[in-house]
Amino acid sequence: MQELSMNTYYARKTKDTRIQTLCEHSKNVEEFCKSFGAKIGVAKTASLCGKLHDIGKATEEFQQYLLGESDKKEVRLIIQVQAVNWHTLFLLKRIHLKRLPLK
């Protein structure tokens, strides 16, 4: 597999089968979450959640899976990515509600 830089991590295949970069996808989701969060007074927190929601995809394993170069460990990988997503959202919610001090 080719060596990856921050600009070449991929997030997903679009409906038209284009492979969207993780940076582009995260920016799109960040903006969507920010505008949605602004309606309920949590724009900054929602923006951060959107930005980080797919951070688990910045791994060689996920990149191999997405590009079709994996050895079919898809279920384990999907579970790991989703666990990171949900854990990140949980921590950000706790921080926002001031139930998890940042010390």
PDB file of N, CA and C in Angstrom:
ATOM      1  N   MET A   1       0.847  -1.186   0.000  1.00  0.00           N
ATOM      2  CA  MET A   1       0.000   0.000   0.000  1.00  0.00           C
ATOM      3  C   MET A   1       0.886   1.239   0.000  1.00  0.00           C
ATOM      4  N   GLN A   2       0.442   2.279  -0.684  1.00  0.00           N
ATOM      5  CA  GLN A   2       1.204   3.520  -0.732  1.00  0.00           C
ATOM      6  C   GLN A   2       1.253   4.181   0.637  1.00  0.00           C
ATOM      7  N   GLU A   3       2.304   4.971   0.877  1.00  0.00           N
ATOM      8  CA  GLU A   3       2.401   5.708   2.129  1.00  0.00           C
ATOM      9  C   GLU A   3       1.366   6.831   2.114  1.00  0.00           C
ATOM     10  N   LEU A   4       0.673   6.996   3.229  1.00  0.00           N
ATOM     11  CA  LEU A   4      -0.409   7.982   3.299  1.00  0.00           C
ATOM     12  C   LEU A   4       0.038   9.232   4.035  1.00  0.00           C
ATOM     13  N   SER A   5      -0.405  10.380   3.573  1.00  0.00           N
ATOM     14  CA  SER A   5      -0.223  11.625   4.306  1.00  0.00           C
ATOM     15  C   SER A   5      -1.598  12.080   4.774  1.00  0.00           C
ATOM     16  N   MET A   6      -1.649  13.131   5.568  1.00  0.00           N
ATOM     17  CA  MET A   6      -2.933  13.621   6.077  1.00  0.00           C
ATOM     18  C   MET A   6      -3.903  13.947   4.944  1.00  0.00           C
ATOM     19  N   ASN A   7      -3.391  14.361   3.808  1.00  0.00           N
ATOM     20  CA  ASN A   7      -4.262  14.729   2.694  1.00  0.00           C
ATOM     21  C   ASN A   7      -4.785  13.528   1.919  1.00  0.00           C
ATOM     22  N   THR A   8      -4.236  12.346   2.180  1.00  0.00           N
ATOM     23  CA  THR A   8      -4.678  11.191   1.408  1.00  0.00           C
ATOM     24  C   THR A   8      -5.396  10.140   2.244  1.00  0.00           C
ATOM     25  N   TYR A   9      -5.772  10.450   3.460  1.00  0.00           N
ATOM     26  CA  TYR A   9      -6.639   9.535   4.197  1.00  0.00           C
ATOM     27  C   TYR A   9      -8.037   9.678   3.606  1.00  0.00           C
ATOM     28  N   TYR A  10      -8.716   8.566   3.462  1.00  0.00           N
ATOM     29  CA  TYR A  10     -10.040   8.577   2.867  1.00  0.00           C
ATOM     30  C   TYR A  10     -11.101   8.228   3.897  1.00  0.00           C
ATOM     31  N   ALA A  11     -12.299   8.784   3.723  1.00  0.00           N
ATOM     32  CA  ALA A  11     -13.387   8.575   4.675  1.00  0.00           C
ATOM     33  C   ALA A  11     -14.421   7.587   4.163  1.00  0.00           C
ATOM     34  N   ARG A  12     -14.772   7.710   2.883  1.00  0.00           N
ATOM     35  CA  ARG A  12     -15.873   6.884   2.384  1.00  0.00           C
ATOM     36  C   ARG A  12     -15.948   6.975   0.871  1.00  0.00           C
ATOM     37  N   LYS A  13     -16.736   6.059   0.326  1.00  0.00           N
ATOM     38  CA  LYS A  13     -17.063   6.132  -1.096  1.00  0.00           C
ATOM     39  C   LYS A  13     -18.426   6.803  -1.201  1.00  0.00           C
ATOM     40  N   THR A  14     -18.537   7.780  -2.091  1.00  0.00           N
ATOM     41  CA  THR A  14     -19.802   8.484  -2.277  1.00  0.00           C
ATOM     42  C   THR A  14     -20.735   7.635  -3.139  1.00  0.00           C
ATOM     43  N   LYS A  15     -21.975   8.083  -3.265  1.00  0.00           N
ATOM     44  CA  LYS A  15     -22.955   7.338  -4.069  1.00  0.00           C
ATOM     45  C   LYS A  15     -22.503   7.170  -5.514  1.00  0.00           C
ATOM     46  N   ASP A  16     -21.743   8.148  -6.009  1.00  0.00           N
ATOM     47  CA  ASP A  16     -21.238   8.041  -7.386  1.00  0.00           C
ATOM     48  C   ASP A  16     -19.869   7.347  -7.437  1.00  0.00           C
ATOM     49  N   THR A  17     -19.531   6.636  -6.371  1.00  0.00           N
ATOM     50  CA  THR A  17     -18.306   5.830  -6.206  1.00  0.00           C
ATOM     51  C   THR A  17     -17.011   6.633  -6.129  1.00  0.00           C
ATOM     52  N   ARG A  18     -17.113   7.948  -5.973  1.00  0.00           N
ATOM     53  CA  ARG A  18     -15.915   8.752  -5.741  1.00  0.00           C
ATOM     54  C   ARG A  18     -15.443   8.486  -4.314  1.00  0.00           C
ATOM     55  N   ILE A  19     -14.134   8.467  -4.107  1.00  0.00           N
ATOM     56  CA  ILE A  19     -13.610   8.274  -2.759  1.00  0.00           C
ATOM     57  C   ILE A  19     -13.346   9.651  -2.158  1.00  0.00           C
ATOM     58  N   GLN A  20     -14.050   9.966  -1.081  1.00  0.00           N
ATOM     59  CA  GLN A  20     -13.964  11.278  -0.444  1.00  0.00           C
ATOM     60  C   GLN A  20     -12.866  11.260   0.616  1.00  0.00           C
ATOM     61  N   THR A  21     -12.038  12.314   0.638  1.00  0.00           N
ATOM     62  CA  THR A  21     -10.970  12.364   1.637  1.00  0.00           C
ATOM     63  C   THR A  21     -11.556  12.565   3.026  1.00  0.00           C
ATOM     64  N   LEU A  22     -10.812  12.126   4.018  1.00  0.00           N
ATOM     65  CA  LEU A  22     -11.233  12.286   5.401  1.00  0.00           C
ATOM     66  C   LEU A  22     -11.327  13.765   5.762  1.00  0.00           C
ATOM     67  N   CYS A  23     -10.402  14.562   5.254  1.00  0.00           N
ATOM     68  CA  CYS A  23     -10.412  16.004   5.521  1.00  0.00           C
ATOM     69  C   CYS A  23     -11.680  16.654   4.958  1.00  0.00           C
ATOM     70  N   GLU A  24     -11.996  16.367   3.708  1.00  0.00           N
ATOM     71  CA  GLU A  24     -13.191  16.938   3.069  1.00  0.00           C
ATOM     72  C   GLU A  24     -14.465  16.494   3.793  1.00  0.00           C
ATOM     73  N   HIS A  25     -14.561  15.203   4.078  1.00  0.00           N
ATOM     74  CA  HIS A  25     -15.745  14.662   4.749  1.00  0.00           C
ATOM     75  C   HIS A  25     -15.911  15.275   6.143  1.00  0.00           C
ATOM     76  N   SER A  26     -14.814  15.362   6.892  1.00  0.00           N
ATOM     77  CA  SER A  26     -14.885  15.916   8.249  1.00  0.00           C
ATOM     78  C   SER A  26     -15.312  17.377   8.242  1.00  0.00           C
ATOM     79  N   LYS A  27     -14.815  18.147   7.272  1.00  0.00           N
ATOM     80  CA  LYS A  27     -15.219  19.553   7.163  1.00  0.00           C
ATOM     81  C   LYS A  27     -16.708  19.673   6.859  1.00  0.00           C
ATOM     82  N   ASN A  28     -17.205  18.831   5.960  1.00  0.00           N
ATOM     83  CA  ASN A  28     -18.635  18.859   5.624  1.00  0.00           C
ATOM     84  C   ASN A  28     -19.498  18.524   6.834  1.00  0.00           C
ATOM     85  N   VAL A  29     -19.128  17.465   7.549  1.00  0.00           N
ATOM     86  CA  VAL A  29     -19.904  17.046   8.717  1.00  0.00           C
ATOM     87  C   VAL A  29     -19.783  18.082   9.830  1.00  0.00           C
ATOM     88  N   GLU A  30     -18.593  18.660   9.990  1.00  0.00           N
ATOM     89  CA  GLU A  30     -18.397  19.707  10.997  1.00  0.00           C
ATOM     90  C   GLU A  30     -19.344  20.884  10.755  1.00  0.00           C
ATOM     91  N   GLU A  31     -19.449  21.337   9.520  1.00  0.00           N
ATOM     92  CA  GLU A  31     -20.335  22.459   9.194  1.00  0.00           C
ATOM     93  C   GLU A  31     -21.801  22.103   9.426  1.00  0.00           C
ATOM     94  N   PHE A  32     -22.194  20.895   9.036  1.00  0.00           N
ATOM     95  CA  PHE A  32     -23.563  20.448   9.259  1.00  0.00           C
ATOM     96  C   PHE A  32     -23.875  20.425  10.756  1.00  0.00           C
ATOM     97  N   CYS A  33     -22.984  19.829  11.544  1.00  0.00           N
ATOM     98  CA  CYS A  33     -23.208  19.723  12.989  1.00  0.00           C
ATOM     99  C   CYS A  33     -23.218  21.097  13.656  1.00  0.00           C
ATOM    100  N   LYS A  34     -22.339  21.971  13.205  1.00  0.00           N
ATOM    101  CA  LYS A  34     -22.280  23.323  13.764  1.00  0.00           C
ATOM    102  C   LYS A  34     -23.597  24.057  13.546  1.00  0.00           C
ATOM    103  N   SER A  35     -24.140  23.980  12.339  1.00  0.00           N
ATOM    104  CA  SER A  35     -25.404  24.679  12.065  1.00  0.00           C
ATOM    105  C   SER A  35     -26.561  24.050  12.837  1.00  0.00           C
ATOM    106  N   PHE A  36     -26.559  22.739  12.959  1.00  0.00           N
ATOM    107  CA  PHE A  36     -27.595  22.056  13.738  1.00  0.00           C
ATOM    108  C   PHE A  36     -27.443  22.394  15.221  1.00  0.00           C
ATOM    109  N   GLY A  37     -26.217  22.358  15.727  1.00  0.00           N
ATOM    110  CA  GLY A  37     -25.957  22.653  17.134  1.00  0.00           C
ATOM    111  C   GLY A  37     -26.282  24.087  17.507  1.00  0.00           C
ATOM    112  N   ALA A  38     -26.129  25.008  16.557  1.00  0.00           N
ATOM    113  CA  ALA A  38     -26.433  26.415  16.823  1.00  0.00           C
ATOM    114  C   ALA A  38     -27.904  26.605  17.181  1.00  0.00           C
ATOM    115  N   LYS A  39     -28.757  25.756  16.639  1.00  0.00           N
ATOM    116  CA  LYS A  39     -30.193  25.859  16.914  1.00  0.00           C
ATOM    117  C   LYS A  39     -30.531  25.531  18.363  1.00  0.00           C
ATOM    118  N   ILE A  40     -29.650  24.778  19.023  1.00  0.00           N
ATOM    119  CA  ILE A  40     -29.918  24.408  20.418  1.00  0.00           C
ATOM    120  C   ILE A  40     -28.834  24.922  21.364  1.00  0.00           C
ATOM    121  N   GLY A  41     -28.003  25.858  20.868  1.00  0.00           N
ATOM    122  CA  GLY A  41     -27.028  26.522  21.716  1.00  0.00           C
ATOM    123  C   GLY A  41     -25.741  25.757  21.993  1.00  0.00           C
ATOM    124  N   VAL A  42     -25.413  24.785  21.162  1.00  0.00           N
ATOM    125  CA  VAL A  42     -24.184  24.011  21.376  1.00  0.00           C
ATOM    126  C   VAL A  42     -23.349  23.947  20.090  1.00  0.00           C
ATOM    127  N   ALA A  43     -23.246  25.059  19.391  1.00  0.00           N
ATOM    128  CA  ALA A  43     -22.567  25.085  18.092  1.00  0.00           C
ATOM    129  C   ALA A  43     -21.118  24.619  18.182  1.00  0.00           C
ATOM    130  N   LYS A  44     -20.379  25.102  19.184  1.00  0.00           N
ATOM    131  CA  LYS A  44     -18.961  24.733  19.292  1.00  0.00           C
ATOM    132  C   LYS A  44     -18.785  23.249  19.577  1.00  0.00           C
ATOM    133  N   THR A  45     -19.569  22.730  20.504  1.00  0.00           N
ATOM    134  CA  THR A  45     -19.476  21.308  20.845  1.00  0.00           C
ATOM    135  C   THR A  45     -19.878  20.446  19.661  1.00  0.00           C
ATOM    136  N   ALA A  46     -20.965  20.806  19.005  1.00  0.00           N
ATOM    137  CA  ALA A  46     -21.432  20.044  17.846  1.00  0.00           C
ATOM    138  C   ALA A  46     -20.409  20.095  16.715  1.00  0.00           C
ATOM    139  N   SER A  47     -19.794  21.256  16.529  1.00  0.00           N
ATOM    140  CA  SER A  47     -18.773  21.411  15.502  1.00  0.00           C
ATOM    141  C   SER A  47     -17.600  20.466  15.756  1.00  0.00           C
ATOM    142  N   LEU A  48     -17.156  20.413  17.006  1.00  0.00           N
ATOM    143  CA  LEU A  48     -16.051  19.530  17.369  1.00  0.00           C
ATOM    144  C   LEU A  48     -16.430  18.060  17.187  1.00  0.00           C
ATOM    145  N   CYS A  49     -17.649  17.716  17.559  1.00  0.00           N
ATOM    146  CA  CYS A  49     -18.128  16.335  17.363  1.00  0.00           C
ATOM    147  C   CYS A  49     -18.111  15.966  15.885  1.00  0.00           C
ATOM    148  N   GLY A  50     -18.576  16.880  15.051  1.00  0.00           N
ATOM    149  CA  GLY A  50     -18.577  16.623  13.613  1.00  0.00           C
ATOM    150  C   GLY A  50     -17.178  16.470  13.056  1.00  0.00           C
ATOM    151  N   LYS A  51     -16.282  17.311  13.529  1.00  0.00           N
ATOM    152  CA  LYS A  51     -14.905  17.272  13.050  1.00  0.00           C
ATOM    153  C   LYS A  51     -14.217  15.954  13.403  1.00  0.00           C
ATOM    154  N   LEU A  52     -14.502  15.442  14.595  1.00  0.00           N
ATOM    155  CA  LEU A  52     -13.802  14.251  15.088  1.00  0.00           C
ATOM    156  C   LEU A  52     -14.571  12.949  14.915  1.00  0.00           C
ATOM    157  N   HIS A  53     -15.762  12.998  14.347  1.00  0.00           N
ATOM    158  CA  HIS A  53     -16.623  11.812  14.356  1.00  0.00           C
ATOM    159  C   HIS A  53     -16.025  10.601  13.641  1.00  0.00           C
ATOM    160  N   ASP A  54     -15.148  10.794  12.701  1.00  0.00           N
ATOM    161  CA  ASP A  54     -14.559   9.662  11.974  1.00  0.00           C
ATOM    162  C   ASP A  54     -13.054   9.541  12.190  1.00  0.00           C
ATOM    163  N   ILE A  55     -12.553  10.039  13.304  1.00  0.00           N
ATOM    164  CA  ILE A  55     -11.113  10.016  13.558  1.00  0.00           C
ATOM    165  C   ILE A  55     -10.554   8.593  13.511  1.00  0.00           C
ATOM    166  N   GLY A  56     -11.379   7.625  13.846  1.00  0.00           N
ATOM    167  CA  GLY A  56     -10.942   6.233  13.812  1.00  0.00           C
ATOM    168  C   GLY A  56     -10.645   5.712  12.412  1.00  0.00           C
ATOM    169  N   LYS A  57     -11.042   6.455  11.399  1.00  0.00           N
ATOM    170  CA  LYS A  57     -10.771   6.033  10.023  1.00  0.00           C
ATOM    171  C   LYS A  57      -9.358   6.389   9.571  1.00  0.00           C
ATOM    172  N   ALA A  58      -8.638   7.150  10.375  1.00  0.00           N
ATOM    173  CA  ALA A  58      -7.269   7.536  10.025  1.00  0.00           C
ATOM    174  C   ALA A  58      -6.289   6.451  10.465  1.00  0.00           C
ATOM    175  N   THR A  59      -6.579   5.236  10.040  1.00  0.00           N
ATOM    176  CA  THR A  59      -5.713   4.098  10.346  1.00  0.00           C
ATOM    177  C   THR A  59      -5.399   3.363   9.051  1.00  0.00           C
ATOM    178  N   GLU A  60      -4.271   2.699   9.040  1.00  0.00           N
ATOM    179  CA  GLU A  60      -3.896   1.945   7.849  1.00  0.00           C
ATOM    180  C   GLU A  60      -4.911   0.842   7.561  1.00  0.00           C
ATOM    181  N   GLU A  61      -5.431   0.211   8.619  1.00  0.00           N
ATOM    182  CA  GLU A  61      -6.390  -0.875   8.437  1.00  0.00           C
ATOM    183  C   GLU A  61      -7.660  -0.401   7.735  1.00  0.00           C
ATOM    184  N   PHE A  62      -8.199   0.727   8.182  1.00  0.00           N
ATOM    185  CA  PHE A  62      -9.419   1.222   7.547  1.00  0.00           C
ATOM    186  C   PHE A  62      -9.150   1.636   6.112  1.00  0.00           C
ATOM    187  N   GLN A  63      -8.010   2.274   5.882  1.00  0.00           N
ATOM    188  CA  GLN A  63      -7.680   2.705   4.528  1.00  0.00           C
ATOM    189  C   GLN A  63      -7.571   1.503   3.593  1.00  0.00           C
ATOM    190  N   GLN A  64      -6.969   0.433   4.062  1.00  0.00           N
ATOM    191  CA  GLN A  64      -6.873  -0.787   3.256  1.00  0.00           C
ATOM    192  C   GLN A  64      -8.261  -1.350   2.974  1.00  0.00           C
ATOM    193  N   TYR A  65      -9.111  -1.338   3.990  1.00  0.00           N
ATOM    194  CA  TYR A  65     -10.485  -1.826   3.817  1.00  0.00           C
ATOM    195  C   TYR A  65     -11.222  -1.001   2.764  1.00  0.00           C
ATOM    196  N   LEU A  66     -11.158   0.326   2.901  1.00  0.00           N
ATOM    197  CA  LEU A  66     -11.891   1.207   1.998  1.00  0.00           C
ATOM    198  C   LEU A  66     -11.402   1.080   0.555  1.00  0.00           C
ATOM    199  N   LEU A  67     -10.116   0.912   0.392  1.00  0.00           N
ATOM    200  CA  LEU A  67      -9.539   0.814  -0.948  1.00  0.00           C
ATOM    201  C   LEU A  67      -9.554  -0.613  -1.494  1.00  0.00           C
ATOM    202  N   GLY A  68     -10.171  -1.528  -0.737  1.00  0.00           N
ATOM    203  CA  GLY A  68     -10.296  -2.901  -1.206  1.00  0.00           C
ATOM    204  C   GLY A  68      -9.032  -3.718  -1.085  1.00  0.00           C
ATOM    205  N   GLU A  69      -8.122  -3.300  -0.202  1.00  0.00           N
ATOM    206  CA  GLU A  69      -6.856  -4.000  -0.049  1.00  0.00           C
ATOM    207  C   GLU A  69      -6.797  -4.815   1.240  1.00  0.00           C
ATOM    208  N   SER A  70      -7.914  -4.959   1.919  1.00  0.00           N
ATOM    209  CA  SER A  70      -7.907  -5.665   3.204  1.00  0.00           C
ATOM    210  C   SER A  70      -8.029  -7.160   2.990  1.00  0.00           C
ATOM    211  N   ASP A  71      -7.790  -7.885   4.062  1.00  0.00           N
ATOM    212  CA  ASP A  71      -7.951  -9.335   3.996  1.00  0.00           C
ATOM    213  C   ASP A  71      -9.256  -9.744   4.672  1.00  0.00           C
ATOM    214  N   LYS A  72     -10.288  -8.943   4.450  1.00  0.00           N
ATOM    215  CA  LYS A  72     -11.662  -9.238   4.879  1.00  0.00           C
ATOM    216  C   LYS A  72     -11.845  -9.280   6.393  1.00  0.00           C
ATOM    217  N   LYS A  73     -11.228  -8.334   7.089  1.00  0.00           N
ATOM    218  CA  LYS A  73     -11.439  -8.208   8.530  1.00  0.00           C
ATOM    219  C   LYS A  73     -12.467  -7.106   8.781  1.00  0.00           C
ATOM    220  N   GLU A  74     -13.439  -6.990   7.890  1.00  0.00           N
ATOM    221  CA  GLU A  74     -14.360  -5.863   7.887  1.00  0.00           C
ATOM    222  C   GLU A  74     -15.178  -5.712   9.159  1.00  0.00           C
ATOM    223  N   VAL A  75     -15.727  -6.794   9.663  1.00  0.00           N
ATOM    224  CA  VAL A  75     -16.607  -6.689  10.822  1.00  0.00           C
ATOM    225  C   VAL A  75     -15.846  -6.147  12.022  1.00  0.00           C
ATOM    226  N   ARG A  76     -14.682  -6.693  12.286  1.00  0.00           N
ATOM    227  CA  ARG A  76     -13.874  -6.228  13.417  1.00  0.00           C
ATOM    228  C   ARG A  76     -13.519  -4.753  13.244  1.00  0.00           C
ATOM    229  N   LEU A  77     -13.134  -4.371  12.052  1.00  0.00           N
ATOM    230  CA  LEU A  77     -12.746  -3.001  11.775  1.00  0.00           C
ATOM    231  C   LEU A  77     -13.913  -2.035  11.936  1.00  0.00           C
ATOM    232  N   ILE A  78     -15.059  -2.387  11.411  1.00  0.00           N
ATOM    233  CA  ILE A  78     -16.234  -1.526  11.534  1.00  0.00           C
ATOM    234  C   ILE A  78     -16.607  -1.340  12.998  1.00  0.00           C
ATOM    235  N   ILE A  79     -16.543  -2.401  13.771  1.00  0.00           N
ATOM    236  CA  ILE A  79     -16.844  -2.309  15.202  1.00  0.00           C
ATOM    237  C   ILE A  79     -15.859  -1.375  15.890  1.00  0.00           C
ATOM    238  N   GLN A  80     -14.573  -1.485  15.564  1.00  0.00           N
ATOM    239  CA  GLN A  80     -13.569  -0.616  16.178  1.00  0.00           C
ATOM    240  C   GLN A  80     -13.804   0.850  15.822  1.00  0.00           C
ATOM    241  N   VAL A  81     -14.091   1.123  14.558  1.00  0.00           N
ATOM    242  CA  VAL A  81     -14.333   2.505  14.128  1.00  0.00           C
ATOM    243  C   VAL A  81     -15.550   3.076  14.845  1.00  0.00           C
ATOM    244  N   GLN A  82     -16.622   2.315  14.918  1.00  0.00           N
ATOM    245  CA  GLN A  82     -17.825   2.801  15.587  1.00  0.00           C
ATOM    246  C   GLN A  82     -17.599   2.999  17.081  1.00  0.00           C
ATOM    247  N   ALA A  83     -16.806   2.138  17.705  1.00  0.00           N
ATOM    248  CA  ALA A  83     -16.508   2.300  19.130  1.00  0.00           C
ATOM    249  C   ALA A  83     -15.780   3.616  19.372  1.00  0.00           C
ATOM    250  N   VAL A  84     -14.828   3.943  18.515  1.00  0.00           N
ATOM    251  CA  VAL A  84     -14.114   5.218  18.643  1.00  0.00           C
ATOM    252  C   VAL A  84     -15.083   6.378  18.439  1.00  0.00           C
ATOM    253  N   ASN A  85     -15.952   6.284  17.432  1.00  0.00           N
ATOM    254  CA  ASN A  85     -16.930   7.349  17.180  1.00  0.00           C
ATOM    255  C   ASN A  85     -17.806   7.604  18.397  1.00  0.00           C
ATOM    256  N   TRP A  86     -18.395   6.544  18.948  1.00  0.00           N
ATOM    257  CA  TRP A  86     -19.307   6.706  20.079  1.00  0.00           C
ATOM    258  C   TRP A  86     -18.574   7.153  21.333  1.00  0.00           C
ATOM    259  N   HIS A  87     -17.366   6.655  21.545  1.00  0.00           N
ATOM    260  CA  HIS A  87     -16.600   7.059  22.723  1.00  0.00           C
ATOM    261  C   HIS A  87     -16.261   8.548  22.643  1.00  0.00           C
ATOM    262  N   THR A  88     -15.871   9.015  21.459  1.00  0.00           N
ATOM    263  CA  THR A  88     -15.563  10.435  21.270  1.00  0.00           C
ATOM    264  C   THR A  88     -16.788  11.297  21.562  1.00  0.00           C
ATOM    265  N   LEU A  89     -17.936  10.929  21.031  1.00  0.00           N
ATOM    266  CA  LEU A  89     -19.159  11.697  21.278  1.00  0.00           C
ATOM    267  C   LEU A  89     -19.533  11.693  22.759  1.00  0.00           C
ATOM    268  N   PHE A  90     -19.375  10.547  23.417  1.00  0.00           N
ATOM    269  CA  PHE A  90     -19.682  10.445  24.839  1.00  0.00           C
ATOM    270  C   PHE A  90     -18.797  11.391  25.651  1.00  0.00           C
ATOM    271  N   LEU A  91     -17.491  11.381  25.382  1.00  0.00           N
ATOM    272  CA  LEU A  91     -16.571  12.248  26.119  1.00  0.00           C
ATOM    273  C   LEU A  91     -16.866  13.721  25.866  1.00  0.00           C
ATOM    274  N   LEU A  92     -17.139  14.080  24.619  1.00  0.00           N
ATOM    275  CA  LEU A  92     -17.445  15.478  24.312  1.00  0.00           C
ATOM    276  C   LEU A  92     -18.729  15.933  24.996  1.00  0.00           C
ATOM    277  N   LYS A  93     -19.706  15.062  25.069  1.00  0.00           N
ATOM    278  CA  LYS A  93     -20.948  15.410  25.762  1.00  0.00           C
ATOM    279  C   LYS A  93     -20.679  15.615  27.247  1.00  0.00           C
ATOM    280  N   ARG A  94     -19.884  14.731  27.849  1.00  0.00           N
ATOM    281  CA  ARG A  94     -19.557  14.861  29.271  1.00  0.00           C
ATOM    282  C   ARG A  94     -18.795  16.163  29.536  1.00  0.00           C
ATOM    283  N   ILE A  95     -17.849  16.495  28.651  1.00  0.00           N
ATOM    284  CA  ILE A  95     -17.088  17.735  28.803  1.00  0.00           C
ATOM    285  C   ILE A  95     -18.027  18.928  28.686  1.00  0.00           C
ATOM    286  N   HIS A  96     -18.906  18.908  27.700  1.00  0.00           N
ATOM    287  CA  HIS A  96     -19.841  20.014  27.490  1.00  0.00           C
ATOM    288  C   HIS A  96     -20.743  20.215  28.705  1.00  0.00           C
ATOM    289  N   LEU A  97     -21.190  19.135  29.294  1.00  0.00           N
ATOM    290  CA  LEU A  97     -22.071  19.225  30.455  1.00  0.00           C
ATOM    291  C   LEU A  97     -21.302  19.437  31.755  1.00  0.00           C
ATOM    292  N   LYS A  98     -19.973  19.584  31.635  1.00  0.00           N
ATOM    293  CA  LYS A  98     -19.084  19.829  32.775  1.00  0.00           C
ATOM    294  C   LYS A  98     -19.127  18.700  33.799  1.00  0.00           C
ATOM    295  N   ARG A  99     -19.353  17.488  33.319  1.00  0.00           N
ATOM    296  CA  ARG A  99     -19.336  16.322  34.193  1.00  0.00           C
ATOM    297  C   ARG A  99     -18.022  15.564  34.080  1.00  0.00           C
ATOM    298  N   LEU A 100     -17.140  16.051  33.235  1.00  0.00           N
ATOM    299  CA  LEU A 100     -15.831  15.438  33.078  1.00  0.00           C
ATOM    300  C   LEU A 100     -14.817  16.576  33.015  1.00  0.00           C
ATOM    301  N   PRO A 101     -14.174  16.886  34.145  1.00  0.00           N
ATOM    302  CA  PRO A 101     -13.232  18.011  34.158  1.00  0.00           C
ATOM    303  C   PRO A 101     -12.037  17.753  33.247  1.00  0.00           C
ATOM    304  N   LEU A 102     -11.538  18.812  32.655  1.00  0.00           N
ATOM    305  CA  LEU A 102     -10.388  18.710  31.757  1.00  0.00           C
ATOM    306  C   LEU A 102      -9.092  18.986  32.512  1.00  0.00           C
ATOM    307  N   LYS A 103      -8.859  18.310  33.600  1.00  0.00           N
ATOM    308  CA  LYS A 103      -7.637  18.509  34.396  1.00  0.00           C
ATOM    309  C   LYS A 103      -6.774  17.291  34.367  1.00  0.00           C
TER     310      LYS A 103
END
